[in-house]
Short mmCIF file of C-alpha atoms and ligand atoms in Angstrom, two decimals:
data_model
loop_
_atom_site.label_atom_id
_atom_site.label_comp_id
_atom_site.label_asym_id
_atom_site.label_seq_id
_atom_site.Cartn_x
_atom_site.Cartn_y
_atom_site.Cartn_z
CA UNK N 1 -3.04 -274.73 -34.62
CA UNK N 2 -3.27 -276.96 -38.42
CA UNK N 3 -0.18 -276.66 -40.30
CA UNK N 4 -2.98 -274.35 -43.17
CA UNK N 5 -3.73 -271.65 -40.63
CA UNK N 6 -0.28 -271.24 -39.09
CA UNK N 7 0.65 -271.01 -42.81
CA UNK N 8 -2.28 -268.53 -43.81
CA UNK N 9 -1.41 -266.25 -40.64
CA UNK N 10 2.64 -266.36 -41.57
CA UNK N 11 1.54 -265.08 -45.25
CA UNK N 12 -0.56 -262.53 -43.79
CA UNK N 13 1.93 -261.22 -41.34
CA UNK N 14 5.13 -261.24 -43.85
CA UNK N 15 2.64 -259.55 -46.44
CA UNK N 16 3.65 -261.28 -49.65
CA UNK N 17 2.46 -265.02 -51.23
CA UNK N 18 4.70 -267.52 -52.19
CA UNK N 19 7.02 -266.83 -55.04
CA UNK N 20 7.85 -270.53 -56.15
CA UNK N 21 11.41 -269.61 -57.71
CA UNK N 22 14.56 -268.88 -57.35
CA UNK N 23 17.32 -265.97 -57.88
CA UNK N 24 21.34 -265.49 -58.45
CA UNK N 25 23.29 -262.26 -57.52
CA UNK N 26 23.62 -261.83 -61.50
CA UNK N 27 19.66 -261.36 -61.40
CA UNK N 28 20.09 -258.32 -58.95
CA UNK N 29 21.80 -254.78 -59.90
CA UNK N 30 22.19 -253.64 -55.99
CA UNK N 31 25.64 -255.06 -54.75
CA UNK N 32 24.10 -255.39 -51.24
CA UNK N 33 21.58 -257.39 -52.74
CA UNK N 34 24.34 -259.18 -54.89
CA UNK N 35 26.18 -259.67 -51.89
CA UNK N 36 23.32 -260.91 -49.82
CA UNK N 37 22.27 -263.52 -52.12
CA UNK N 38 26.30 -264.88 -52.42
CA UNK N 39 26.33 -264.75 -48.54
CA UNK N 40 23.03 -266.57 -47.97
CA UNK N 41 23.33 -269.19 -50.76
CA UNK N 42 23.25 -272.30 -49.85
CA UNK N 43 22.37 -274.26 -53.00
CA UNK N 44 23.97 -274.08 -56.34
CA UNK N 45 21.07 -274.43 -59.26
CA UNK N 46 19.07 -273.37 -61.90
CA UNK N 47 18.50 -269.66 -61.72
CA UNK N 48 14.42 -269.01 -62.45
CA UNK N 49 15.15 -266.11 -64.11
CA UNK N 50 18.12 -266.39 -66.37
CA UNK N 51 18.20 -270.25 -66.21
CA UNK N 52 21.75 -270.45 -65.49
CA UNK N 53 24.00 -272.10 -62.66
CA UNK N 54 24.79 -270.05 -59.69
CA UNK N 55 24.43 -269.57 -56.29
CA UNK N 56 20.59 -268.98 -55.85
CA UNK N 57 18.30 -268.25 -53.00
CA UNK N 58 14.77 -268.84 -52.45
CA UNK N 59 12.85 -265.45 -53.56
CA UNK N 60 10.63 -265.94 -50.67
CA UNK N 61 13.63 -265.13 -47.98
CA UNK N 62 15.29 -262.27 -50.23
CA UNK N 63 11.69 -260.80 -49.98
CA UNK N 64 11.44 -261.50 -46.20
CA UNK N 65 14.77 -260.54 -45.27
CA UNK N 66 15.54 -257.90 -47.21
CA UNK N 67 12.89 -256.38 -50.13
CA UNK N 68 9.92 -256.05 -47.76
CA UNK N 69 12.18 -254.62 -44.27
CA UNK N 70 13.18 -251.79 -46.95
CA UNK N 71 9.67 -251.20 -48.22
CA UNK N 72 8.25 -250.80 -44.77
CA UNK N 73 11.54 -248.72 -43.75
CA UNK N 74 10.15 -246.26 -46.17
CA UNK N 75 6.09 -247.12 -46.51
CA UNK N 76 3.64 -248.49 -44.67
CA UNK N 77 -0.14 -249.49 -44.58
CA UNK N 78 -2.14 -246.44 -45.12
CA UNK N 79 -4.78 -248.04 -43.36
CA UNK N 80 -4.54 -247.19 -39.55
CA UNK N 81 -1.77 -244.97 -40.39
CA UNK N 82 -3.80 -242.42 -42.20
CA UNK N 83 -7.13 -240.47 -41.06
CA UNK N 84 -9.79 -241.85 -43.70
CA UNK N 85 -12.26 -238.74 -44.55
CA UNK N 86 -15.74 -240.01 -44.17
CA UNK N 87 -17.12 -237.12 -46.40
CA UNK N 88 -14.63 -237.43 -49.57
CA UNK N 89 -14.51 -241.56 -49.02
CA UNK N 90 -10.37 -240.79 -49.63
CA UNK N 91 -6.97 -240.79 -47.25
CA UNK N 92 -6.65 -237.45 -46.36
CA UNK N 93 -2.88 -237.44 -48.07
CA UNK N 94 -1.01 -239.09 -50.24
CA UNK N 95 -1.56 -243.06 -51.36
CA UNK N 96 0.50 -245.71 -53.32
CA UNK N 97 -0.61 -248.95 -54.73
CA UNK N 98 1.82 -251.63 -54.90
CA UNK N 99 3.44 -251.07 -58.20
CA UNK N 100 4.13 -247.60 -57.27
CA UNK N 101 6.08 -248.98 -54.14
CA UNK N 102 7.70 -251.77 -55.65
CA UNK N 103 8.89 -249.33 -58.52
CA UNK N 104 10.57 -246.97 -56.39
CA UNK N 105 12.80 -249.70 -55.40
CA UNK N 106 13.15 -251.48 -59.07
CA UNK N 107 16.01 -250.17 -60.97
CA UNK N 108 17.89 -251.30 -57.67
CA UNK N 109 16.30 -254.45 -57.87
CA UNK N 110 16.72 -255.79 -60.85
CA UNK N 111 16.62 -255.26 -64.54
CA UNK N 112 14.93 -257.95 -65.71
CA UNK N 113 11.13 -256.58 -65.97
CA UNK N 114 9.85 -261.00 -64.97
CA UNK N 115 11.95 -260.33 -60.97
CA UNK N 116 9.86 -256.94 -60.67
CA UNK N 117 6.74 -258.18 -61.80
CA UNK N 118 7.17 -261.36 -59.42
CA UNK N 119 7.56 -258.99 -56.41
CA UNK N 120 4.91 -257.10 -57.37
CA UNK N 121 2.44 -259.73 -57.70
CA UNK N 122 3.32 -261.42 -54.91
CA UNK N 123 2.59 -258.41 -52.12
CA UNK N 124 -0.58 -258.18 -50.56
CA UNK N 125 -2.56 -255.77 -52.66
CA UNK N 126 -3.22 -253.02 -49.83
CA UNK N 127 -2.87 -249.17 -50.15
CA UNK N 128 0.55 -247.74 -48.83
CA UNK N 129 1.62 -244.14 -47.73
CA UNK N 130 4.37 -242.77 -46.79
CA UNK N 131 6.16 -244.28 -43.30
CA UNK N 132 4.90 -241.72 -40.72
CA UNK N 133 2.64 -240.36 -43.52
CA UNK N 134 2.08 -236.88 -41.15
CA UNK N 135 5.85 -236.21 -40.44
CA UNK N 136 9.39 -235.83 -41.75
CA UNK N 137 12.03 -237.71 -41.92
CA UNK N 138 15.45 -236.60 -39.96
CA UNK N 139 16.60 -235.58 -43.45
CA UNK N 140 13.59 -233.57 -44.45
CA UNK N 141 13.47 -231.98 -41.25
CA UNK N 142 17.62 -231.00 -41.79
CA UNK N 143 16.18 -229.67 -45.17
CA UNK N 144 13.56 -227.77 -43.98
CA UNK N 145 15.81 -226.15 -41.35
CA UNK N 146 18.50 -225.14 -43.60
CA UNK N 147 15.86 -223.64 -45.78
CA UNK N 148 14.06 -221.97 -42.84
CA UNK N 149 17.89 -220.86 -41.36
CA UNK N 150 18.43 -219.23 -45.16
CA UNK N 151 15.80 -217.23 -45.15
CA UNK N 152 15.76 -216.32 -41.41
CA UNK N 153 18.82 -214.25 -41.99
CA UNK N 154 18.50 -213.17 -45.36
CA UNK N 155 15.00 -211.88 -44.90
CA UNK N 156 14.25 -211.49 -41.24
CA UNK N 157 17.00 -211.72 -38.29
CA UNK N 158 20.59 -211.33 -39.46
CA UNK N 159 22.31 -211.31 -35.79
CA UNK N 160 20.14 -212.43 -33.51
CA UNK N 161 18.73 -215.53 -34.46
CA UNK N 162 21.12 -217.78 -32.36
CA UNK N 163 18.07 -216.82 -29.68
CA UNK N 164 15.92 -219.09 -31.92
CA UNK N 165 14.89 -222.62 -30.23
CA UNK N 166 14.42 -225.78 -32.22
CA UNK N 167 10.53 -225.57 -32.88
CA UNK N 168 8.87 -228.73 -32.15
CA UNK N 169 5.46 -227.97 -33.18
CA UNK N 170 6.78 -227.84 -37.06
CA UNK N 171 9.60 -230.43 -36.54
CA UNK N 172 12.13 -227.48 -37.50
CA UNK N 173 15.95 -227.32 -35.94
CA UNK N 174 17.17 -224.09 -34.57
CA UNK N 175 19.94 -222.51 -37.04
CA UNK N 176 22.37 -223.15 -33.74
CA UNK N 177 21.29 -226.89 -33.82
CA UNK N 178 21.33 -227.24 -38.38
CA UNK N 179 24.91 -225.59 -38.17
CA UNK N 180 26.06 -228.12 -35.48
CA UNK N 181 24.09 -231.37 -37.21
CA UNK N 182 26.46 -230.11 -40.17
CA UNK N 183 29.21 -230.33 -38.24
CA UNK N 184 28.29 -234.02 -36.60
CA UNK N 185 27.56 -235.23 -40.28
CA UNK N 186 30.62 -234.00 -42.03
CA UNK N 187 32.66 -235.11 -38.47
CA UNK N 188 30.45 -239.08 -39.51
CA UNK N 189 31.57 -238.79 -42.96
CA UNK N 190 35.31 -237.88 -42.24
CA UNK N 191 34.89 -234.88 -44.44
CA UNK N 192 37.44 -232.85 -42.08
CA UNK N 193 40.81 -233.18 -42.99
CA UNK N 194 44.25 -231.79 -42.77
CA UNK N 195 46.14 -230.49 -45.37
CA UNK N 196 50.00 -230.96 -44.67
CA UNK N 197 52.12 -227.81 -44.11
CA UNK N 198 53.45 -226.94 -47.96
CA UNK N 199 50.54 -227.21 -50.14
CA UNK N 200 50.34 -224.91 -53.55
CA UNK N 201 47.75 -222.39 -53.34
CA UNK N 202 47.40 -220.04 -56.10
CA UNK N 203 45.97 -217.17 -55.97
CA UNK N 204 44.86 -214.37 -58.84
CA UNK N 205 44.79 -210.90 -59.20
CA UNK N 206 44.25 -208.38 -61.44
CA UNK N 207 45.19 -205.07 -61.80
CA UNK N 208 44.02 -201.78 -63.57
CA UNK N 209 47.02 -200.45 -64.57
CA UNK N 210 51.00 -201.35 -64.41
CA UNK N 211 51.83 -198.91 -61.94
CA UNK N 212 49.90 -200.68 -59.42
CA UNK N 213 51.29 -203.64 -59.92
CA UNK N 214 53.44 -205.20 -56.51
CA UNK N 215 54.16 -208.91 -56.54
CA UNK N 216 54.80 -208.65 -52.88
CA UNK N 217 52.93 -210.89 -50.34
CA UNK N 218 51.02 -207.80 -48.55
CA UNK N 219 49.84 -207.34 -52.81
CA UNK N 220 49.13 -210.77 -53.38
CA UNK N 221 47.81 -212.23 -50.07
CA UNK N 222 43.90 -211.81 -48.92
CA UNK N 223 43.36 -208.03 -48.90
CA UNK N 224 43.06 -205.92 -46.66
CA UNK N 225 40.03 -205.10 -44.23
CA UNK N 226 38.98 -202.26 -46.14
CA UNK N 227 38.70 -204.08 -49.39
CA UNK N 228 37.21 -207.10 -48.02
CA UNK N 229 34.67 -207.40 -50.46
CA UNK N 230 31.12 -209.69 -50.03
CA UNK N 231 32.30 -213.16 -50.91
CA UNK N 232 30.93 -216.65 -50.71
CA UNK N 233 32.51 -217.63 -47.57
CA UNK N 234 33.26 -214.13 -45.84
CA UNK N 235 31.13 -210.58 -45.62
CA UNK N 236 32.38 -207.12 -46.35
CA UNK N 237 35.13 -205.83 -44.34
CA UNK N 238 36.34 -209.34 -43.21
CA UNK N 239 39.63 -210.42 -45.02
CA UNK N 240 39.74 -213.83 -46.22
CA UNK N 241 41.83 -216.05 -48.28
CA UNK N 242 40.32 -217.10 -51.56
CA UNK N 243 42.62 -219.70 -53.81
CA UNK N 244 42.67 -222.58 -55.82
CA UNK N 245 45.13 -225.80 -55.70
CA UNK N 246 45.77 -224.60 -59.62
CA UNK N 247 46.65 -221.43 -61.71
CA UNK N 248 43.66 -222.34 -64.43
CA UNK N 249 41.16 -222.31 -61.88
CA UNK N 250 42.21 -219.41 -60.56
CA UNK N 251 42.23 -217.34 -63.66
CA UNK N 252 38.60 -219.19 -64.09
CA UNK N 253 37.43 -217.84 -60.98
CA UNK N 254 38.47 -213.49 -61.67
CA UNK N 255 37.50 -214.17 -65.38
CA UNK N 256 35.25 -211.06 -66.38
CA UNK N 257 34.93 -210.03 -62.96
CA UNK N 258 36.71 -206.48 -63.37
CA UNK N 259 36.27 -206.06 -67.21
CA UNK N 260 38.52 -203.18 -67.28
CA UNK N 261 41.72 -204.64 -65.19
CA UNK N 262 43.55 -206.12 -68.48
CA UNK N 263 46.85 -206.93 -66.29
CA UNK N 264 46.95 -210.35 -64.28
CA UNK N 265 48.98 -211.62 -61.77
CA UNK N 266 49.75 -214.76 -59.58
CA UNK N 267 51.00 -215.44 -55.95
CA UNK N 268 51.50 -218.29 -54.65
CA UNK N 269 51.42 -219.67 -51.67
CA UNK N 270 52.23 -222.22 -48.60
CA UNK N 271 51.06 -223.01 -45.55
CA UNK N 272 53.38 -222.91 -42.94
CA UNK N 273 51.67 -225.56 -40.71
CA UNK N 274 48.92 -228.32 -41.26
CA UNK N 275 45.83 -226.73 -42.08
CA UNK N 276 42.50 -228.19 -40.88
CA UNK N 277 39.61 -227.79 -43.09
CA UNK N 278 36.25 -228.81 -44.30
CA UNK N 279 35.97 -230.88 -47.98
CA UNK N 280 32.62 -230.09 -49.17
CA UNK N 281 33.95 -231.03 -52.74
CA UNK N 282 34.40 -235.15 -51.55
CA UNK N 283 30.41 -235.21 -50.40
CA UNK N 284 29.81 -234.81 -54.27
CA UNK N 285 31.90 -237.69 -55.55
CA UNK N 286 30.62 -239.69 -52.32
CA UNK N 287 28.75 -242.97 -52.92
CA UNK N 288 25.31 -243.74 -51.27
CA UNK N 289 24.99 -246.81 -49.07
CA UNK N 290 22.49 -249.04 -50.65
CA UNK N 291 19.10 -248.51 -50.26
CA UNK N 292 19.00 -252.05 -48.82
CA UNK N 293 21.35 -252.04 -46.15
CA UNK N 294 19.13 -250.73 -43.07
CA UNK N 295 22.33 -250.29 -40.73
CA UNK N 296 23.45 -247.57 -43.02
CA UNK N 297 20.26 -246.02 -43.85
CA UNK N 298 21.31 -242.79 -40.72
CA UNK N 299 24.38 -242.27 -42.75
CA UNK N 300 23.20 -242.75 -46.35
CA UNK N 301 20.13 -239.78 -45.24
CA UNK N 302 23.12 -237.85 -44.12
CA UNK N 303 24.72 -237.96 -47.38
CA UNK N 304 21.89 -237.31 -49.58
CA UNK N 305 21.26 -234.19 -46.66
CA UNK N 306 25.25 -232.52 -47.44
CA UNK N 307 24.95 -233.25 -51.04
CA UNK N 308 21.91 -230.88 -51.30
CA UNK N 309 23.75 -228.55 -48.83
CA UNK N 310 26.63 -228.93 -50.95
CA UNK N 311 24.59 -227.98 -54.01
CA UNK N 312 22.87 -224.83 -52.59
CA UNK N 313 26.38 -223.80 -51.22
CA UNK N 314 28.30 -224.01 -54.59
CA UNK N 315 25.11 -222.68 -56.62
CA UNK N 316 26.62 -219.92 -58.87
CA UNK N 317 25.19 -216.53 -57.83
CA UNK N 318 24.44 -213.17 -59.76
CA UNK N 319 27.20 -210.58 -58.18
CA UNK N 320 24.57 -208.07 -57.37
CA UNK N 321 22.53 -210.46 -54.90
CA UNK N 322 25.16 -210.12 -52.43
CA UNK N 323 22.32 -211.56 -50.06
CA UNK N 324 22.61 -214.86 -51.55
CA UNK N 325 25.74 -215.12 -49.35
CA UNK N 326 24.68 -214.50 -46.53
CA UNK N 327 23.96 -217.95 -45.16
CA UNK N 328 27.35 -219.39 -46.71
CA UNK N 329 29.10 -216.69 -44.68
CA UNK N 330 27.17 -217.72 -41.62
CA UNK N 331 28.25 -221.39 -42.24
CA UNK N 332 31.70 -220.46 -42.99
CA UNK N 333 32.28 -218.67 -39.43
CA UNK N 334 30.62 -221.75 -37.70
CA UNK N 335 33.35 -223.29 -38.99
CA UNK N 336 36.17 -220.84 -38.29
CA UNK N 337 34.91 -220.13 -35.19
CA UNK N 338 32.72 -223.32 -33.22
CA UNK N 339 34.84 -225.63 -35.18
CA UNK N 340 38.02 -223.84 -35.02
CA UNK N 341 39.03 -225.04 -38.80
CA UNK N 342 41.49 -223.13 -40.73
CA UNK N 343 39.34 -223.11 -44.05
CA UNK N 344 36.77 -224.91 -46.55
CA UNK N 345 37.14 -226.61 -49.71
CA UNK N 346 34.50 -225.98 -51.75
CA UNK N 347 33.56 -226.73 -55.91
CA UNK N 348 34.60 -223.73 -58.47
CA UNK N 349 31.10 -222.30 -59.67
CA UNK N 350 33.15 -221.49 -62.97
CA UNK N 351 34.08 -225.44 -63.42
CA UNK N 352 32.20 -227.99 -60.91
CA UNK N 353 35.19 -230.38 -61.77
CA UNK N 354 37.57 -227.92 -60.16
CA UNK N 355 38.00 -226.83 -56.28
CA UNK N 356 38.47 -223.81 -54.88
CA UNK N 357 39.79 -222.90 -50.95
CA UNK N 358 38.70 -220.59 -48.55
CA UNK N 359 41.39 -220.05 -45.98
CA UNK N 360 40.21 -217.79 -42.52
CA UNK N 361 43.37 -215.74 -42.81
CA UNK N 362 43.62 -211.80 -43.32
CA UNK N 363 46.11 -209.78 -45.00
CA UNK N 364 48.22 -209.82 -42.33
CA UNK N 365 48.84 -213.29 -41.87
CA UNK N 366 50.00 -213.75 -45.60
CA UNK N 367 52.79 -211.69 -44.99
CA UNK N 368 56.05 -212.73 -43.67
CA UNK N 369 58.26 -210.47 -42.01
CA UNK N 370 62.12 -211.66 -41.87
CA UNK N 371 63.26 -209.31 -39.40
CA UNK N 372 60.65 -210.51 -36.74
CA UNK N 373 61.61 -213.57 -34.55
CA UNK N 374 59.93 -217.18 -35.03
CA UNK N 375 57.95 -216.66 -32.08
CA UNK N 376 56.63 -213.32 -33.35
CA UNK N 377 55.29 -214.05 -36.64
CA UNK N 378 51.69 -213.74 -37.51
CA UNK N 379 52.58 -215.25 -41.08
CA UNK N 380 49.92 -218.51 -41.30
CA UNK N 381 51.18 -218.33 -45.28
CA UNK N 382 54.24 -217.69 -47.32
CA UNK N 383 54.59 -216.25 -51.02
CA UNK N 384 56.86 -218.84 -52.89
CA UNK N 385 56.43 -217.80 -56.47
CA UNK N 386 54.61 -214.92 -57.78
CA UNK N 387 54.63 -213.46 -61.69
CA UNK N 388 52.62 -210.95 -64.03
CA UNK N 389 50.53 -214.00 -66.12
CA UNK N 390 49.33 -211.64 -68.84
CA UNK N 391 49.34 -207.86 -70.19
ZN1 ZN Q 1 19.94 -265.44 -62.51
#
């Protein structure tokens, strides 16, 4: 084969013309792509674009290498990828021309508008869709699922819908199968964790009048069954442990709740052994992978997945749809009870900067008894300090 063809069939194939120029890391904003071009330098020189002395690398192999793999991670040709409707003369779906592509990716890129347009005119003018433009990516199908689980047992099948089998046919996950991709993702991310024996929980309540008033652990502790009211993380009748890791947030959290209880009190508490528990509040402050770094792209979909399942769990809700909570309580006992963790750290819906704890202990196991033996205590945690706040 001449040297023109080979070269007419390698432009064809990679999908983008020459760029005759050349790029340093400082060009890029990405720091994979910063650290791509440092790695992969082997000439210092004049930088095309900013016309200083770096490192620099061809454009042509940061396309090759990295820029187009991601665009084709993401889109692809529509053409043999898309049914093409004789009648309308269209793509039955959504289409993309290059600029729309290459913008997606752009403020990653690069800031300097000469890089973009360089990319831009350099791919083969063709019209893209979506990769795989009739199905869903792992993530939208987690999405969907979580969605469909919602409203499954809000609307339709409160107990019996671990019978439910992952549906092929609409790409959907059982709720069984969501709840335990959860679990596998937050295992990935290393959002379980232990929380040493000792910790300060605080924990708020307020009373009607100052006759009721105990500051005794049985008092102060999660309540009793039969005021186990519909919470977040727990349904009526089932005693858990709501608390915060400080007195303000605490007092946030009962704020307006019972207008006319005007006396407030404070326990609080320790565990008595390491607690294991989920950290739904780290997944917000978590950073993506780049875009650019295909090895991560399973874990980076995962993120973005638990930080809109993070989102919808934390969302503040109205106190009369007590329905609303139905799926958090759901996901809470799939985590008391598949996962076998002691509790779930979640965001404060009063102050999204703040965290709040659900522990999976009842009334009962707040209260220490002193004339029991070791080996007969139920206690899980101990009142340490406990005080009337404010009359
Ligand atoms: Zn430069």
């Amino acid at each position: 084969m001449g040297y023109w063809k080979e070269y007419a069939l390698k432009i064809d194939e990679r999908g983008f013309d020459d760029i005759d120029k050349h790029i340093c890391s400082e060009c890029v904003e990405d720091e994979f792509l910063k650290n791509w071009i440092e790695e992969n330098s082997i000439e210092t020189g004049e930088c095309d674009y900013c016309h200083r002395i770096h490192n620099i690398v061809p454009m042509e192999d940061i396309m090759d290498e990295v820029i187009m793999k991601t665009i084709r991670k993401y889109y692809e040709n529509a053409e043999g990828n898309m049914h093409w409707d004789n009648e309308d003369y269209e793509y039955w779906g959504s289409t993309y021309d290059t600029e729309d592509v290459v913008g997606d990716f752009a403020e990653q890129i690069s800031s300097d508008q000469q890089v973009i347009d360089d990319i831009i005119n350099a791919i083969h003018d063709i019209t893209w869709c979506k990769y795989d433009p009739y199905g869903m990516t792992e993530r939208e199908v987690c999405e969907y699922s979580w969605k469909s689980f919602s409203d499954t047992v809000k609307y339709k099948n409160r107990y019996f819908f671990l019978q439910q089998y992952d549906d092929e046919d609409y790409e959907r996950y059982s709720p069984l199968s969501i709840l335990s991709i959860i679990a596998e993702n937050a295992k990935t991310l290393g959002i379980i964790k232990t929380l040493p024996a000792n910790f300060d929980f605080y924990r708020v309540r307020t009373f009607n009048s100052k006759n009721e008033v105990l500051l005794d652990d049985a008092n102060l502790g999660a309540p009793p069954k039969e005021l186990a009211s519909t919470d977040r993380m727990s349904a009526r009748g089932i005693s858990a442990f709501y608390a915060s890791d400080k007195l303000e947030t605490s007092l946030k959290e009962v704020k307006n709740k019972k207008p006319n209880h005007n006396i407030i009190a404070f326990g609080k508490f320790n565990n008595v052994r390491d607690l294991k528990y989920l950290d739904l509040t780290d997944i917000k402050s978590r950073s993506l992978p780049s875009v650019f770094d295909l090895n991560q792209y399973t874990l980076r979909e995962a993120i973005l997945f638990l930080k809109d399942l993070n989102d919808d769990l934390t969302r503040p809700i109205e106190e009369l749809h007590e329905i609303e909570y139905v799926p958090t309580q759901i996901f809470a006992e799939y985590f008391k009870f598949v996962e076998h963790l002691d509790g779930i750290k979640y965001s404060s819906s009063k102050d999204h900067n703040e965290s709040c704890y659900v522990l999976f202990f009842d009334n009962e196991q707040c209260i220490y008894d002193s004339k029991k033996e070791s080996w007969r205590q139920n206690c899980e945690l101990k009142l340490v300090d406990a005080n009337i706040i404010k009359k």
